[in-house]
Amino acid sequence: MKWHRISAMFLRHVYLYRHSITRLVEIFYWPLLDLLVWGFVSLYLARLSDSGKSTPNFLAIFLGALILWDILFRSQQGISVSFLEEVWARNFLNLFVSPLTIGEYLLSLMLVAVFKVVVVFLISALLAWLLYSFNLFIIGIYLIPFVLNLVVLGWALGILTTSLILRFGQQAEVLAWGVAFLFQPISAVFYPVSVLPKFLQKLAQMIPASYVFEGMRAIIFGKNFPLDKLMAAFSLNVLYLGLSLVFFFKMFREVRARGLLARMGE
Amino acid sequence: MRGKDAALLQVINLSKSFNSFQAVKNVSFELYPGEILGLLGPNGAGKTTIIHMLLGLTSPSSGEIRIFGLDPSKAREREKILNLMNFSSTYVAMPYSLKVREALMVFARLYGVKNARQKIDALLGQFELEEVVDRPVRALSSGQMTRLNLAKAFINDPEILLLDEPTASLDPDIADRTRKYLIEVKKKRKMAILYTSHNMQEMEEISDRLLFLHHGEIIARGTPEELISRFRGEDLEDVFLKVAREVRA
């Protein structure tokens, strides 16, 4: 064992973190998100037990929410990770010097995302039924519009992430795994928006997923179909998908002007 | 016009700046059917930037590009151009998780190739890839990867081919056979080829005309013989060293 070799490898990682803000942020990112999500889950459970009401269907609330959350995450990844596959394979240039248009490329990524979502959703639902006797389809036909909203939000996040990776390269790759989770604490996945502090409640109103999960809980608790929540989620999703596409095309023009598109593919 | 043929590709006063650095300065040239035009120059001379602008990967700061008389900066015209053009570079790879045949099938679809299976079989034979056809791309040697890239570049029977150091990782035998193949298809199909390489012997052998670039400018142009006689060199390598060192001094 030689100390100079151990210290050389330690130094190699110090240099890495010194030059990469994203890696530095990542150290704090996941523990902070875990703290927020599990902190609010604990608050929700404490309130439920204090209220003395009958115990809700925890399987539906947590397991159902987890499966639906995965739809959003896989939809986003279906776009950003599929894009990264081409970058890692150094195949990116071959695609962009073919007659493939940007619109066609984005549409193909959206289809990949839908394919991934369908496969993951069916397998998760089957396993939940086999392992925990939990039938996700108790939500019934209403599940379809909720799932579609999550898929579209996943597309918007995927396109946004891809735009940032295009512009900032490797530095931004970490977003492909982390960006959806940034919104998880205010998406009301495992607890209602009312558990959040007031300022976070205001932010949650801007997140389409929060309406989807609130709506899902309303149905599980036997309330009427929350059409207002569904419409709010849909309107926000259309807006965000439009904005993400505008941002993507703006970034694409910029990377072409800066010669970054070519550099990314080599 | 050169002979009877109109230029397939025209570059007029093309320039590209990255902030204060001017990578390409006022470059003009044409590429005619049935010719191989070599882009020659030291590292950083602007060869790759020119190729990237021709492919629409980098937008020019000023100047004009016309390919088949069309403007590649317009989306619809770019699509038409890229259907008739292709590109290969040693520095670009293919989807590594796919098998060789699958990778070529993806590109055959992208270019809308009819009878894709037969076309792929012919290319596999031409570039001696039959043995690795069912191997994943990631398992290929760098020479095999280069040949796969070349096979991809011929998948749509392009009228214009842009080749960025295509033989850099090939052994001398396969590199020689590749050059002979390029010369043959150029003659047979009147294909126009824009070619970059740091191998001066190769450039001398393969190029009908050469553009000598330095610091983004064309500092000399002509046939290999013309350049050798103009700069009183023994061969193209000698010319390259003389010109590059003269300009540096």
mmCIF file with all atom_site columns, N, CA, C and O in Angstrom, chain B residues 115-153:
data_model
loop_
_atom_site.group_PDB
_atom_site.id
_atom_site.type_symbol
_atom_site.label_atom_id
_atom_site.label_alt_id
_atom_site.label_comp_id
_atom_site.label_asym_id
_atom_site.label_entity_id
_atom_site.label_seq_id
_atom_site.pdbx_PDB_ins_code
_atom_site.Cartn_x
_atom_site.Cartn_y
_atom_site.Cartn_z
_atom_site.occupancy
_atom_site.B_iso_or_equiv
_atom_site.pdbx_formal_charge
_atom_site.auth_seq_id
_atom_site.auth_comp_id
_atom_site.auth_asym_id
_atom_site.auth_atom_id
_atom_site.pdbx_PDB_model_num
ATOM 1   N N  . ASN B 1 115 ? -35.697 -2.633  -50.730 1.00 0.00 ? 115 ASN B N  1
ATOM 2   C CA . ASN B 1 115 ? -34.963 -3.908  -50.703 1.00 0.00 ? 115 ASN B CA 1
ATOM 3   C C  . ASN B 1 115 ? -33.768 -3.813  -49.741 1.00 0.00 ? 115 ASN B C  1
ATOM 4   O O  . ASN B 1 115 ? -32.630 -4.114  -50.104 1.00 0.00 ? 115 ASN B O  1
ATOM 5   N N  . ALA B 1 116 ? -34.055 -3.360  -48.542 1.00 0.00 ? 116 ALA B N  1
ATOM 6   C CA . ALA B 1 116 ? -32.990 -3.103  -47.556 1.00 0.00 ? 116 ALA B CA 1
ATOM 7   C C  . ALA B 1 116 ? -32.127 -4.341  -47.291 1.00 0.00 ? 116 ALA B C  1
ATOM 8   O O  . ALA B 1 116 ? -30.905 -4.234  -47.169 1.00 0.00 ? 116 ALA B O  1
ATOM 9   N N  . ARG B 1 117 ? -32.764 -5.498  -47.214 1.00 0.00 ? 117 ARG B N  1
ATOM 10  C CA . ARG B 1 117 ? -32.030 -6.723  -46.888 1.00 0.00 ? 117 ARG B CA 1
ATOM 11  C C  . ARG B 1 117 ? -30.924 -7.004  -47.926 1.00 0.00 ? 117 ARG B C  1
ATOM 12  O O  . ARG B 1 117 ? -29.775 -7.253  -47.563 1.00 0.00 ? 117 ARG B O  1
ATOM 13  N N  . GLN B 1 118 ? -31.306 -6.924  -49.199 1.00 0.00 ? 118 GLN B N  1
ATOM 14  C CA . GLN B 1 118 ? -30.324 -7.181  -50.259 1.00 0.00 ? 118 GLN B CA 1
ATOM 15  C C  . GLN B 1 118 ? -29.218 -6.132  -50.243 1.00 0.00 ? 118 GLN B C  1
ATOM 16  O O  . GLN B 1 118 ? -28.043 -6.444  -50.405 1.00 0.00 ? 118 GLN B O  1
ATOM 17  N N  . LYS B 1 119 ? -29.621 -4.882  -50.025 1.00 0.00 ? 119 LYS B N  1
ATOM 18  C CA . LYS B 1 119 ? -28.642 -3.795  -50.014 1.00 0.00 ? 119 LYS B CA 1
ATOM 19  C C  . LYS B 1 119 ? -27.625 -4.026  -48.886 1.00 0.00 ? 119 LYS B C  1
ATOM 20  O O  . LYS B 1 119 ? -26.421 -3.868  -49.065 1.00 0.00 ? 119 LYS B O  1
ATOM 21  N N  . ILE B 1 120 ? -28.156 -4.398  -47.703 1.00 0.00 ? 120 ILE B N  1
ATOM 22  C CA . ILE B 1 120 ? -27.284 -4.626  -46.545 1.00 0.00 ? 120 ILE B CA 1
ATOM 23  C C  . ILE B 1 120 ? -26.337 -5.798  -46.821 1.00 0.00 ? 120 ILE B C  1
ATOM 24  O O  . ILE B 1 120 ? -25.134 -5.703  -46.542 1.00 0.00 ? 120 ILE B O  1
ATOM 25  N N  . ASP B 1 121 ? -26.869 -6.864  -47.402 1.00 0.00 ? 121 ASP B N  1
ATOM 26  C CA . ASP B 1 121 ? -26.014 -8.018  -47.720 1.00 0.00 ? 121 ASP B CA 1
ATOM 27  C C  . ASP B 1 121 ? -24.878 -7.607  -48.659 1.00 0.00 ? 121 ASP B C  1
ATOM 28  O O  . ASP B 1 121 ? -23.727 -8.020  -48.469 1.00 0.00 ? 121 ASP B O  1
ATOM 29  N N  . ALA B 1 122 ? -25.207 -6.802  -49.653 1.00 0.00 ? 122 ALA B N  1
ATOM 30  C CA . ALA B 1 122 ? -24.190 -6.364  -50.616 1.00 0.00 ? 122 ALA B CA 1
ATOM 31  C C  . ALA B 1 122 ? -23.112 -5.527  -49.910 1.00 0.00 ? 122 ALA B C  1
ATOM 32  O O  . ALA B 1 122 ? -21.908 -5.706  -50.145 1.00 0.00 ? 122 ALA B O  1
ATOM 33  N N  . LEU B 1 123 ? -23.548 -4.639  -49.018 1.00 0.00 ? 123 LEU B N  1
ATOM 34  C CA . LEU B 1 123 ? -22.580 -3.777  -48.309 1.00 0.00 ? 123 LEU B CA 1
ATOM 35  C C  . LEU B 1 123 ? -21.723 -4.596  -47.335 1.00 0.00 ? 123 LEU B C  1
ATOM 36  O O  . LEU B 1 123 ? -20.528 -4.327  -47.175 1.00 0.00 ? 123 LEU B O  1
ATOM 37  N N  . LEU B 1 124 ? -22.352 -5.583  -46.687 1.00 0.00 ? 124 LEU B N  1
ATOM 38  C CA . LEU B 1 124 ? -21.591 -6.433  -45.757 1.00 0.00 ? 124 LEU B CA 1
ATOM 39  C C  . LEU B 1 124 ? -20.475 -7.146  -46.508 1.00 0.00 ? 124 LEU B C  1
ATOM 40  O O  . LEU B 1 124 ? -19.353 -7.275  -46.007 1.00 0.00 ? 124 LEU B O  1
ATOM 41  N N  . GLY B 1 125 ? -20.795 -7.577  -47.720 1.00 0.00 ? 125 GLY B N  1
ATOM 42  C CA . GLY B 1 125 ? -19.788 -8.237  -48.547 1.00 0.00 ? 125 GLY B CA 1
ATOM 43  C C  . GLY B 1 125 ? -18.719 -7.247  -48.989 1.00 0.00 ? 125 GLY B C  1
ATOM 44  O O  . GLY B 1 125 ? -17.521 -7.526  -48.893 1.00 0.00 ? 125 GLY B O  1
ATOM 45  N N  . GLN B 1 126 ? -19.155 -6.093  -49.455 1.00 0.00 ? 126 GLN B N  1
ATOM 46  C CA . GLN B 1 126 ? -18.225 -5.087  -49.963 1.00 0.00 ? 126 GLN B CA 1
ATOM 47  C C  . GLN B 1 126 ? -17.205 -4.660  -48.897 1.00 0.00 ? 126 GLN B C  1
ATOM 48  O O  . GLN B 1 126 ? -16.031 -4.494  -49.174 1.00 0.00 ? 126 GLN B O  1
ATOM 49  N N  . PHE B 1 127 ? -17.683 -4.502  -47.666 1.00 0.00 ? 127 PHE B N  1
ATOM 50  C CA . PHE B 1 127 ? -16.789 -4.020  -46.604 1.00 0.00 ? 127 PHE B CA 1
ATOM 51  C C  . PHE B 1 127 ? -16.315 -5.159  -45.672 1.00 0.00 ? 127 PHE B C  1
ATOM 52  O O  . PHE B 1 127 ? -15.842 -4.903  -44.570 1.00 0.00 ? 127 PHE B O  1
ATOM 53  N N  . GLU B 1 128 ? -16.454 -6.375  -46.151 1.00 0.00 ? 128 GLU B N  1
ATOM 54  C CA . GLU B 1 128 ? -15.959 -7.562  -45.446 1.00 0.00 ? 128 GLU B CA 1
ATOM 55  C C  . GLU B 1 128 ? -16.426 -7.624  -43.992 1.00 0.00 ? 128 GLU B C  1
ATOM 56  O O  . GLU B 1 128 ? -15.637 -7.736  -43.062 1.00 0.00 ? 128 GLU B O  1
ATOM 57  N N  . LEU B 1 129 ? -17.726 -7.513  -43.853 1.00 0.00 ? 129 LEU B N  1
ATOM 58  C CA . LEU B 1 129 ? -18.310 -7.549  -42.507 1.00 0.00 ? 129 LEU B CA 1
ATOM 59  C C  . LEU B 1 129 ? -19.208 -8.777  -42.290 1.00 0.00 ? 129 LEU B C  1
ATOM 60  O O  . LEU B 1 129 ? -19.873 -8.882  -41.266 1.00 0.00 ? 129 LEU B O  1
ATOM 61  N N  . GLU B 1 130 ? -19.197 -9.710  -43.259 1.00 0.00 ? 130 GLU B N  1
ATOM 62  C CA . GLU B 1 130 ? -20.115 -10.865 -43.153 1.00 0.00 ? 130 GLU B CA 1
ATOM 63  C C  . GLU B 1 130 ? -19.886 -11.649 -41.865 1.00 0.00 ? 130 GLU B C  1
ATOM 64  O O  . GLU B 1 130 ? -20.827 -12.113 -41.241 1.00 0.00 ? 130 GLU B O  1
ATOM 65  N N  . GLU B 1 131 ? -18.627 -11.759 -41.473 1.00 0.00 ? 131 GLU B N  1
ATOM 66  C CA . GLU B 1 131 ? -18.319 -12.582 -40.296 1.00 0.00 ? 131 GLU B CA 1
ATOM 67  C C  . GLU B 1 131 ? -18.845 -11.994 -38.994 1.00 0.00 ? 131 GLU B C  1
ATOM 68  O O  . GLU B 1 131 ? -19.037 -12.709 -38.022 1.00 0.00 ? 131 GLU B O  1
ATOM 69  N N  . VAL B 1 132 ? -19.035 -10.697 -38.981 1.00 0.00 ? 132 VAL B N  1
ATOM 70  C CA . VAL B 1 132 ? -19.451 -10.059 -37.718 1.00 0.00 ? 132 VAL B CA 1
ATOM 71  C C  . VAL B 1 132 ? -20.912 -9.606  -37.763 1.00 0.00 ? 132 VAL B C  1
ATOM 72  O O  . VAL B 1 132 ? -21.360 -8.882  -36.871 1.00 0.00 ? 132 VAL B O  1
ATOM 73  N N  . VAL B 1 133 ? -21.640 -10.065 -38.762 1.00 0.00 ? 133 VAL B N  1
ATOM 74  C CA . VAL B 1 133 ? -23.001 -9.561  -38.967 1.00 0.00 ? 133 VAL B CA 1
ATOM 75  C C  . VAL B 1 133 ? -23.911 -9.773  -37.753 1.00 0.00 ? 133 VAL B C  1
ATOM 76  O O  . VAL B 1 133 ? -24.777 -8.942  -37.463 1.00 0.00 ? 133 VAL B O  1
ATOM 77  N N  . ASP B 1 134 ? -23.692 -10.847 -36.998 1.00 0.00 ? 134 ASP B N  1
ATOM 78  C CA . ASP B 1 134 ? -24.543 -11.101 -35.838 1.00 0.00 ? 134 ASP B CA 1
ATOM 79  C C  . ASP B 1 134 ? -23.862 -10.731 -34.524 1.00 0.00 ? 134 ASP B C  1
ATOM 80  O O  . ASP B 1 134 ? -24.320 -11.110 -33.446 1.00 0.00 ? 134 ASP B O  1
ATOM 81  N N  . ARG B 1 135 ? -22.784 -9.973  -34.640 1.00 0.00 ? 135 ARG B N  1
ATOM 82  C CA . ARG B 1 135 ? -22.082 -9.543  -33.431 1.00 0.00 ? 135 ARG B CA 1
ATOM 83  C C  . ARG B 1 135 ? -22.587 -8.148  -33.013 1.00 0.00 ? 135 ARG B C  1
ATOM 84  O O  . ARG B 1 135 ? -22.905 -7.338  -33.881 1.00 0.00 ? 135 ARG B O  1
ATOM 85  N N  . PRO B 1 136 ? -22.666 -7.878  -31.700 1.00 0.00 ? 136 PRO B N  1
ATOM 86  C CA . PRO B 1 136 ? -23.051 -6.523  -31.309 1.00 0.00 ? 136 PRO B CA 1
ATOM 87  C C  . PRO B 1 136 ? -21.978 -5.514  -31.718 1.00 0.00 ? 136 PRO B C  1
ATOM 88  O O  . PRO B 1 136 ? -20.788 -5.858  -31.735 1.00 0.00 ? 136 PRO B O  1
ATOM 89  N N  . VAL B 1 137 ? -22.399 -4.323  -32.047 1.00 0.00 ? 137 VAL B N  1
ATOM 90  C CA . VAL B 1 137 ? -21.467 -3.294  -32.529 1.00 0.00 ? 137 VAL B CA 1
ATOM 91  C C  . VAL B 1 137 ? -20.344 -3.067  -31.510 1.00 0.00 ? 137 VAL B C  1
ATOM 92  O O  . VAL B 1 137 ? -19.198 -2.833  -31.877 1.00 0.00 ? 137 VAL B O  1
ATOM 93  N N  . ARG B 1 138 ? -20.702 -3.163  -30.220 1.00 0.00 ? 138 ARG B N  1
ATOM 94  C CA . ARG B 1 138 ? -19.694 -2.888  -29.184 1.00 0.00 ? 138 ARG B CA 1
ATOM 95  C C  . ARG B 1 138 ? -18.515 -3.876  -29.229 1.00 0.00 ? 138 ARG B C  1
ATOM 96  O O  . ARG B 1 138 ? -17.437 -3.566  -28.735 1.00 0.00 ? 138 ARG B O  1
ATOM 97  N N  . ALA B 1 139 ? -18.738 -5.035  -29.845 1.00 0.00 ? 139 ALA B N  1
ATOM 98  C CA . ALA B 1 139 ? -17.680 -6.049  -29.884 1.00 0.00 ? 139 ALA B CA 1
ATOM 99  C C  . ALA B 1 139 ? -16.762 -5.887  -31.095 1.00 0.00 ? 139 ALA B C  1
ATOM 100 O O  . ALA B 1 139 ? -15.815 -6.653  -31.251 1.00 0.00 ? 139 ALA B O  1
ATOM 101 N N  . LEU B 1 140 ? -17.024 -4.887  -31.929 1.00 0.00 ? 140 LEU B N  1
ATOM 102 C CA . LEU B 1 140 ? -16.210 -4.719  -33.137 1.00 0.00 ? 140 LEU B CA 1
ATOM 103 C C  . LEU B 1 140 ? -14.873 -4.062  -32.810 1.00 0.00 ? 140 LEU B C  1
ATOM 104 O O  . LEU B 1 140 ? -14.774 -3.240  -31.892 1.00 0.00 ? 140 LEU B O  1
ATOM 105 N N  . SER B 1 141 ? -13.856 -4.389  -33.596 1.00 0.00 ? 141 SER B N  1
ATOM 106 C CA . SER B 1 141 ? -12.572 -3.689  -33.464 1.00 0.00 ? 141 SER B CA 1
ATOM 107 C C  . SER B 1 141 ? -12.737 -2.308  -34.103 1.00 0.00 ? 141 SER B C  1
ATOM 108 O O  . SER B 1 141 ? -13.730 -2.067  -34.805 1.00 0.00 ? 141 SER B O  1
ATOM 109 N N  . SER B 1 142 ? -11.762 -1.421  -33.889 1.00 0.00 ? 142 SER B N  1
ATOM 110 C CA . SER B 1 142 ? -11.923 -0.078  -34.452 1.00 0.00 ? 142 SER B CA 1
ATOM 111 C C  . SER B 1 142 ? -11.926 -0.121  -35.981 1.00 0.00 ? 142 SER B C  1
ATOM 112 O O  . SER B 1 142 ? -12.637 0.645   -36.631 1.00 0.00 ? 142 SER B O  1
ATOM 113 N N  . GLY B 1 143 ? -11.184 -1.046  -36.555 1.00 0.00 ? 143 GLY B N  1
ATOM 114 C CA . GLY B 1 143 ? -11.175 -1.192  -38.012 1.00 0.00 ? 143 GLY B CA 1
ATOM 115 C C  . GLY B 1 143 ? -12.532 -1.659  -38.529 1.00 0.00 ? 143 GLY B C  1
ATOM 116 O O  . GLY B 1 143 ? -13.042 -1.152  -39.528 1.00 0.00 ? 143 GLY B O  1
ATOM 117 N N  . GLN B 1 144 ? -13.131 -2.614  -37.810 1.00 0.00 ? 144 GLN B N  1
ATOM 118 C CA . GLN B 1 144 ? -14.454 -3.106  -38.223 1.00 0.00 ? 144 GLN B CA 1
ATOM 119 C C  . GLN B 1 144 ? -15.504 -2.012  -38.069 1.00 0.00 ? 144 GLN B C  1
ATOM 120 O O  . GLN B 1 144 ? -16.396 -1.869  -38.898 1.00 0.00 ? 144 GLN B O  1
ATOM 121 N N  . MET B 1 145 ? -15.371 -1.220  -36.998 1.00 0.00 ? 145 MET B N  1
ATOM 122 C CA . MET B 1 145 ? -16.309 -0.118  -36.774 1.00 0.00 ? 145 MET B CA 1
ATOM 123 C C  . MET B 1 145 ? -16.217 0.893   -37.918 1.00 0.00 ? 145 MET B C  1
ATOM 124 O O  . MET B 1 145 ? -17.237 1.392   -38.415 1.00 0.00 ? 145 MET B O  1
ATOM 125 N N  . THR B 1 146 ? -14.987 1.183   -38.347 1.00 0.00 ? 146 THR B N  1
ATOM 126 C CA . THR B 1 146 ? -14.804 2.121   -39.455 1.00 0.00 ? 146 THR B CA 1
ATOM 127 C C  . THR B 1 146 ? -15.455 1.570   -40.720 1.00 0.00 ? 146 THR B C  1
ATOM 128 O O  . THR B 1 146 ? -16.121 2.310   -41.458 1.00 0.00 ? 146 THR B O  1
ATOM 129 N N  . ARG B 1 147 ? -15.299 0.260   -40.959 1.00 0.00 ? 147 ARG B N  1
ATOM 130 C CA . ARG B 1 147 ? -15.897 -0.337  -42.150 1.00 0.00 ? 147 ARG B CA 1
ATOM 131 C C  . ARG B 1 147 ? -17.428 -0.330  -42.051 1.00 0.00 ? 147 ARG B C  1
ATOM 132 O O  . ARG B 1 147 ? -18.117 -0.129  -43.039 1.00 0.00 ? 147 ARG B O  1
ATOM 133 N N  . LEU B 1 148 ? -17.935 -0.537  -40.819 1.00 0.00 ? 148 LEU B N  1
ATOM 134 C CA . LEU B 1 148 ? -19.396 -0.488  -40.634 1.00 0.00 ? 148 LEU B CA 1
ATOM 135 C C  . LEU B 1 148 ? -19.909 0.929   -40.930 1.00 0.00 ? 148 LEU B C  1
ATOM 136 O O  . LEU B 1 148 ? -20.947 1.114   -41.564 1.00 0.00 ? 148 LEU B O  1
ATOM 137 N N  . ASN B 1 149 ? -19.153 1.929   -40.468 1.00 0.00 ? 149 ASN B N  1
ATOM 138 C CA . ASN B 1 149 ? -19.521 3.319   -40.750 1.00 0.00 ? 149 ASN B CA 1
ATOM 139 C C  . ASN B 1 149 ? -19.529 3.598   -42.241 1.00 0.00 ? 149 ASN B C  1
ATOM 140 O O  . ASN B 1 149 ? -20.397 4.315   -42.749 1.00 0.00 ? 149 ASN B O  1
ATOM 141 N N  . LEU B 1 150 ? -18.537 3.027   -42.944 1.00 0.00 ? 150 LEU B N  1
ATOM 142 C CA . LEU B 1 150 ? -18.487 3.218   -44.400 1.00 0.00 ? 150 LEU B CA 1
ATOM 143 C C  . LEU B 1 150 ? -19.669 2.514   -45.071 1.00 0.00 ? 150 LEU B C  1
ATOM 144 O O  . LEU B 1 150 ? -20.275 3.055   -45.999 1.00 0.00 ? 150 LEU B O  1
ATOM 145 N N  . ALA B 1 151 ? -20.002 1.323   -44.569 1.00 0.00 ? 151 ALA B N  1
ATOM 146 C CA . ALA B 1 151 ? -21.164 0.609   -45.113 1.00 0.00 ? 151 ALA B CA 1
ATOM 147 C C  . ALA B 1 151 ? -22.421 1.450   -44.922 1.00 0.00 ? 151 ALA B C  1
ATOM 148 O O  . ALA B 1 151 ? -23.251 1.577   -45.827 1.00 0.00 ? 151 ALA B O  1
ATOM 149 N N  . LYS B 1 152 ? -22.543 2.066   -43.742 1.00 0.00 ? 152 LYS B N  1
ATOM 150 C CA . LYS B 1 152 ? -23.686 2.949   -43.462 1.00 0.00 ? 152 LYS B CA 1
ATOM 151 C C  . LYS B 1 152 ? -23.698 4.123   -44.447 1.00 0.00 ? 152 LYS B C  1
ATOM 152 O O  . LYS B 1 152 ? -24.741 4.543   -44.955 1.00 0.00 ? 152 LYS B O  1
ATOM 153 N N  . ALA B 1 153 ? -22.512 4.638   -44.747 1.00 0.00 ? 153 ALA B N  1
ATOM 154 C CA . ALA B 1 153 ? -22.413 5.805   -45.630 1.00 0.00 ? 153 ALA B CA 1
ATOM 155 C C  . ALA B 1 153 ? -22.855 5.482   -47.064 1.00 0.00 ? 153 ALA B C  1
ATOM 156 O O  . ALA B 1 153 ? -23.230 6.379   -47.808 1.00 0.00 ? 153 ALA B O  1
#
